[in-house]
PDB file of C-alpha atoms in Angstrom:
ATOM      1  CA  MET A   1     322.401 -53.878  75.135  1.00 41.00           C
ATOM      2  CA  THR A   2     319.298 -53.650  72.918  1.00 44.00           C
ATOM      3  CA  MET A   3     319.334 -52.110  69.343  1.00 45.00           C
ATOM      4  CA  LEU A   4     316.884 -49.448  68.123  1.00 44.00           C
ATOM      5  CA  SER A   5     316.734 -48.359  64.665  1.00 46.00           C
ATOM      6  CA  LEU A   6     315.227 -44.444  63.870  1.00 45.00           C
ATOM      7  CA  ILE A   7     312.330 -45.906  62.147  1.00 47.00           C
ATOM      8  CA  SER A   8     310.604 -46.419  65.439  1.00 47.00           C
ATOM      9  CA  PHE A   9     311.792 -42.568  66.245  1.00 47.00           C
ATOM     10  CA  SER A  10     310.454 -41.041  62.697  1.00 48.00           C
ATOM     11  CA  GLN A  11     308.149 -38.690  62.612  1.00 52.00           C
ATOM     12  CA  VAL A  12     306.987 -39.398  58.357  1.00 52.00           C
ATOM     13  CA  ASP A  13     302.873 -39.655  57.702  1.00 53.00           C
ATOM     14  CA  THR A  14     301.977 -43.242  57.722  1.00 55.00           C
ATOM     15  CA  GLY A  15     299.025 -42.578  56.373  1.00 58.00           C
ATOM     16  CA  THR A  16     296.500 -39.831  55.501  1.00 64.00           C
ATOM     17  CA  LYS A  17     293.544 -39.988  58.545  1.00 66.00           C
ATOM     18  CA  ASP A  18     290.800 -36.956  58.987  1.00 63.00           C
ATOM     19  CA  THR A  19     292.123 -35.020  62.291  1.00 68.00           C
ATOM     20  CA  THR A  20     288.298 -32.612  61.825  1.00 74.00           C
ATOM     21  CA  LYS A  21     286.353 -35.526  62.930  1.00 74.00           C
ATOM     22  CA  VAL A  22     285.828 -37.127  65.384  1.00 72.00           C
ATOM     23  CA  VAL A  23     283.302 -40.467  65.686  1.00 76.00           C
ATOM     24  CA  ILE A  24     282.087 -41.103  69.102  1.00 78.00           C
ATOM     25  CA  SER A  25     278.710 -43.265  69.917  1.00 83.00           C
ATOM     26  CA  SER A  26     275.413 -42.188  70.255  1.00 84.00           C
ATOM     27  CA  GLN A  27     275.428 -42.017  73.805  1.00 87.00           C
ATOM     28  CA  VAL A  28     277.985 -40.047  74.290  1.00 83.00           C
ATOM     29  CA  ALA A  29     277.109 -37.514  71.575  1.00 81.00           C
ATOM     30  CA  ARG A  30     273.454 -37.480  73.690  1.00 84.00           C
ATOM     31  CA  LYS A  31     275.603 -36.699  77.025  1.00 85.00           C
ATOM     32  CA  ILE A  32     277.665 -33.768  75.550  1.00 83.00           C
ATOM     33  CA  THR A  33     274.558 -32.419  73.332  1.00 84.00           C
ATOM     34  CA  LYS A  34     273.060 -32.413  76.949  1.00 85.00           C
ATOM     35  CA  ASP A  35     276.058 -30.900  78.533  1.00 84.00           C
ATOM     36  CA  LEU A  36     276.266 -28.465  75.515  1.00 81.00           C
ATOM     37  CA  ILE A  37     272.391 -27.238  75.930  1.00 83.00           C
ATOM     38  CA  ARG A  38     272.726 -27.324  79.900  1.00 84.00           C
ATOM     39  CA  LEU A  39     275.965 -24.727  79.795  1.00 83.00           C
ATOM     40  CA  ASP A  40     274.107 -22.758  77.140  1.00 84.00           C
ATOM     41  CA  GLY A  41     271.089 -22.526  80.017  1.00 83.00           C
ATOM     42  CA  CYS A  42     273.965 -22.015  82.842  1.00 87.00           C
ATOM     43  CA  THR A  43     275.172 -18.912  80.471  1.00 88.00           C
ATOM     44  CA  GLN A  44     272.424 -17.706  79.996  1.00 88.00           C
ATOM     45  CA  GLU A  45     271.551 -17.752  83.686  1.00 90.00           C
ATOM     46  CA  ASN A  46     274.142 -16.156  84.700  1.00 92.00           C
ATOM     47  CA  GLN A  47     273.951 -12.815  82.099  1.00 93.00           C
ATOM     48  CA  GLU A  48     270.989 -13.014  83.909  1.00 93.00           C
ATOM     49  CA  LEU A  49     271.751 -12.819  86.990  1.00 94.00           C
ATOM     50  CA  TYR A  50     274.581 -10.436  86.420  1.00 94.00           C
ATOM     51  CA  SER A  51     271.952  -8.306  85.570  1.00 94.00           C
ATOM     52  CA  LYS A  52     269.554  -8.590  88.575  1.00 95.00           C
ATOM     53  CA  ILE A  53     272.781  -7.748  90.017  1.00 95.00           C
ATOM     54  CA  SER A  54     273.534  -4.635  88.788  1.00 95.00           C
ATOM     55  CA  LEU A  55     269.829  -4.032  88.712  1.00 96.00           C
ATOM     56  CA  LEU A  56     270.268  -4.217  92.709  1.00 96.00           C
ATOM     57  CA  GLU A  57     273.141  -2.459  93.081  1.00 95.00           C
ATOM     58  CA  ASP A  58     271.889   0.522  91.100  1.00 95.00           C
ATOM     59  CA  ARG A  59     268.541   0.430  93.464  1.00 96.00           C
ATOM     60  CA  GLU A  60     270.661   0.268  96.594  1.00 96.00           C
ATOM     61  CA  LYS A  61     272.652   3.392  95.230  1.00 95.00           C
ATOM     62  CA  GLN A  62     269.863   4.937  94.815  1.00 96.00           C
ATOM     63  CA  LYS A  63     268.577   4.309  98.386  1.00 96.00           C
ATOM     64  CA  ASP A  64     271.382   5.165 100.209  1.00 96.00           C
ATOM     65  CA  GLY A  65     271.583   8.227  98.175  1.00 96.00           C
ATOM     66  CA  LYS A  66     267.737   8.792  99.215  1.00 96.00           C
ATOM     67  CA  ILE A  67     268.738   8.451 102.903  1.00 97.00           C
ATOM     68  CA  GLU A  68     271.823  10.643 102.503  1.00 96.00           C
ATOM     69  CA  VAL A  69     269.510  13.150 102.052  1.00 96.00           C
ATOM     70  CA  LEU A  70     267.001  12.803 104.164  1.00 97.00           C
ATOM     71  CA  THR A  71     269.921  12.292 107.083  1.00 97.00           C
ATOM     72  CA  GLU A  72     270.500  15.641 105.777  1.00 96.00           C
ATOM     73  CA  LYS A  73     267.026  17.145 105.913  1.00 96.00           C
ATOM     74  CA  ASP A  74     266.465  15.693 109.222  1.00 96.00           C
ATOM     75  CA  LYS A  75     269.579  17.244 110.637  1.00 96.00           C
ATOM     76  CA  ASN A  76     268.253  20.108 108.977  1.00 97.00           C
ATOM     77  CA  ASN A  77     265.045  20.133 110.544  1.00 96.00           C
ATOM     78  CA  GLN A  78     266.787  19.482 113.907  1.00 96.00           C
ATOM     79  CA  ILE A  79     268.888  22.842 113.805  1.00 96.00           C
ATOM     80  CA  ILE A  80     265.398  24.784 112.807  1.00 96.00           C
ATOM     81  CA  ILE A  81     263.366  23.231 115.786  1.00 96.00           C
ATOM     82  CA  GLY A  82     265.929  23.789 118.296  1.00 95.00           C
ATOM     83  CA  GLU A  83     266.234  27.629 116.897  1.00 96.00           C
ATOM     84  CA  LYS A  84     262.499  27.350 117.443  1.00 96.00           C
ATOM     85  CA  ASP A  85     262.964  26.010 120.877  1.00 95.00           C
ATOM     86  CA  LYS A  86     265.262  28.975 121.866  1.00 95.00           C
ATOM     87  CA  GLN A  87     262.440  31.416 120.232  1.00 96.00           C
ATOM     88  CA  ILE A  88     259.573  29.785 122.395  1.00 96.00           C
ATOM     89  CA  GLU A  89     261.706  30.360 125.233  1.00 95.00           C
ATOM     90  CA  LEU A  90     262.812  33.424 124.716  1.00 96.00           C
ATOM     91  CA  TYR A  91     259.171  34.824 123.983  1.00 96.00           C
ATOM     92  CA  VAL A  92     258.047  32.777 126.814  1.00 95.00           C
ATOM     93  CA  SER A  93     260.737  35.377 128.527  1.00 95.00           C
ATOM     94  CA  MET A  94     259.845  38.253 127.102  1.00 96.00           C
ATOM     95  CA  THR A  95     256.092  37.335 128.170  1.00 96.00           C
ATOM     96  CA  ASP A  96     256.792  37.310 132.045  1.00 95.00           C
ATOM     97  CA  ASP A  97     259.069  40.341 131.604  1.00 95.00           C
ATOM     98  CA  LEU A  98     256.019  42.407 130.022  1.00 96.00           C
ATOM     99  CA  LYS A  99     253.617  40.727 133.099  1.00 95.00           C
ATOM    100  CA  ASP A 100     256.103  41.921 135.782  1.00 95.00           C
ATOM    101  CA  GLU A 101     256.442  45.412 133.603  1.00 95.00           C
ATOM    102  CA  ILE A 102     252.521  45.602 133.649  1.00 96.00           C
ATOM    103  CA  LYS A 103     252.020  44.368 137.505  1.00 94.00           C
ATOM    104  CA  THR A 104     254.649  47.044 138.098  1.00 94.00           C
ATOM    105  CA  ASN A 105     252.822  49.739 136.347  1.00 94.00           C
ATOM    106  CA  ASN A 106     249.357  48.887 137.898  1.00 93.00           C
ATOM    107  CA  ASP A 107     250.995  49.377 141.253  1.00 93.00           C
ATOM    108  CA  LYS A 108     252.384  52.304 140.374  1.00 92.00           C
ATOM    109  CA  ILE A 109     249.096  53.460 139.151  1.00 94.00           C
ATOM    110  CA  LYS A 110     247.199  52.441 142.248  1.00 93.00           C
ATOM    111  CA  TRP A 111     249.433  53.868 144.868  1.00 94.00           C
ATOM    112  CA  TRP A 112     249.164  57.274 142.458  1.00 94.00           C
ATOM    113  CA  LYS A 113     245.406  57.323 143.015  1.00 92.00           C
ATOM    114  CA  ILE A 114     245.362  56.385 146.369  1.00 93.00           C
ATOM    115  CA  GLY A 115     248.317  59.281 146.631  1.00 93.00           C
ATOM    116  CA  THR A 116     245.957  61.871 145.221  1.00 93.00           C
ATOM    117  CA  TYR A 117     242.746  60.969 146.419  1.00 92.00           C
ATOM    118  CA  ALA A 118     244.576  61.315 150.328  1.00 93.00           C
ATOM    119  CA  GLY A 119     246.612  64.476 149.128  1.00 91.00           C
ATOM    120  CA  GLY A 120     242.564  65.858 148.102  1.00 92.00           C
ATOM    121  CA  GLY A 121     241.412  64.103 150.648  1.00 91.00           C
ATOM    122  CA  LEU A 122     243.528  65.617 153.072  1.00 90.00           C
ATOM    123  CA  THR A 123     243.510  68.985 150.988  1.00 91.00           C
ATOM    124  CA  LEU A 124     239.828  69.423 151.628  1.00 89.00           C
ATOM    125  CA  LEU A 125     240.170  68.059 155.115  1.00 88.00           C
ATOM    126  CA  LEU A 126     242.445  71.246 155.979  1.00 88.00           C
ATOM    127  CA  LEU A 127     240.506  73.527 153.672  1.00 88.00           C
ATOM    128  CA  ILE A 128     237.142  72.315 155.755  1.00 88.00           C
ATOM    129  CA  LEU A 129     238.680  73.045 159.193  1.00 85.00           C
ATOM    130  CA  ALA A 130     240.650  76.316 158.085  1.00 80.00           C
ATOM    131  CA  PHE A 131     237.358  77.830 157.419  1.00 73.00           C
TER     132      PHE A 131
END
C-alpha cells in the first residue's frame, strides 16, 4: 500500500503568479496578430456581404412586385383585347346585315320602279288603244 499525504492534494497558494499576462514568443505574437487582422477583415467582409445580400433581396422583391403589376396589366390588356375583338366581330356582322338590308331595299326600289314603269306603260297603251 502506498501512503499519500494530504499536502499533495492541497489547493493552497504556493506563490503569487500574475495570471493576466502570458509570455509568448515574437513569432507566435506575429501569427496571432496576422490572424486577428485577418479575422477583422473577414468580419468586415461578412458585414459587407450581408448588406449586399440584403440589398439584392430588396431589389428582388421590387422586381417581383413589378412583375406582379405587369402580369396584372397584361391580364387586363388581354381582357380589353378580347372585348375589342368581340366589338369588331359585332361591327362586321352589323355591316354585313346593313349591306344585305341596303341590297334588299335597292331590289325593292328597282322592282317598284319596274312595276311603276310597266304600269304606266300599260296604262298608256290601254289609253292609246281605247281611242
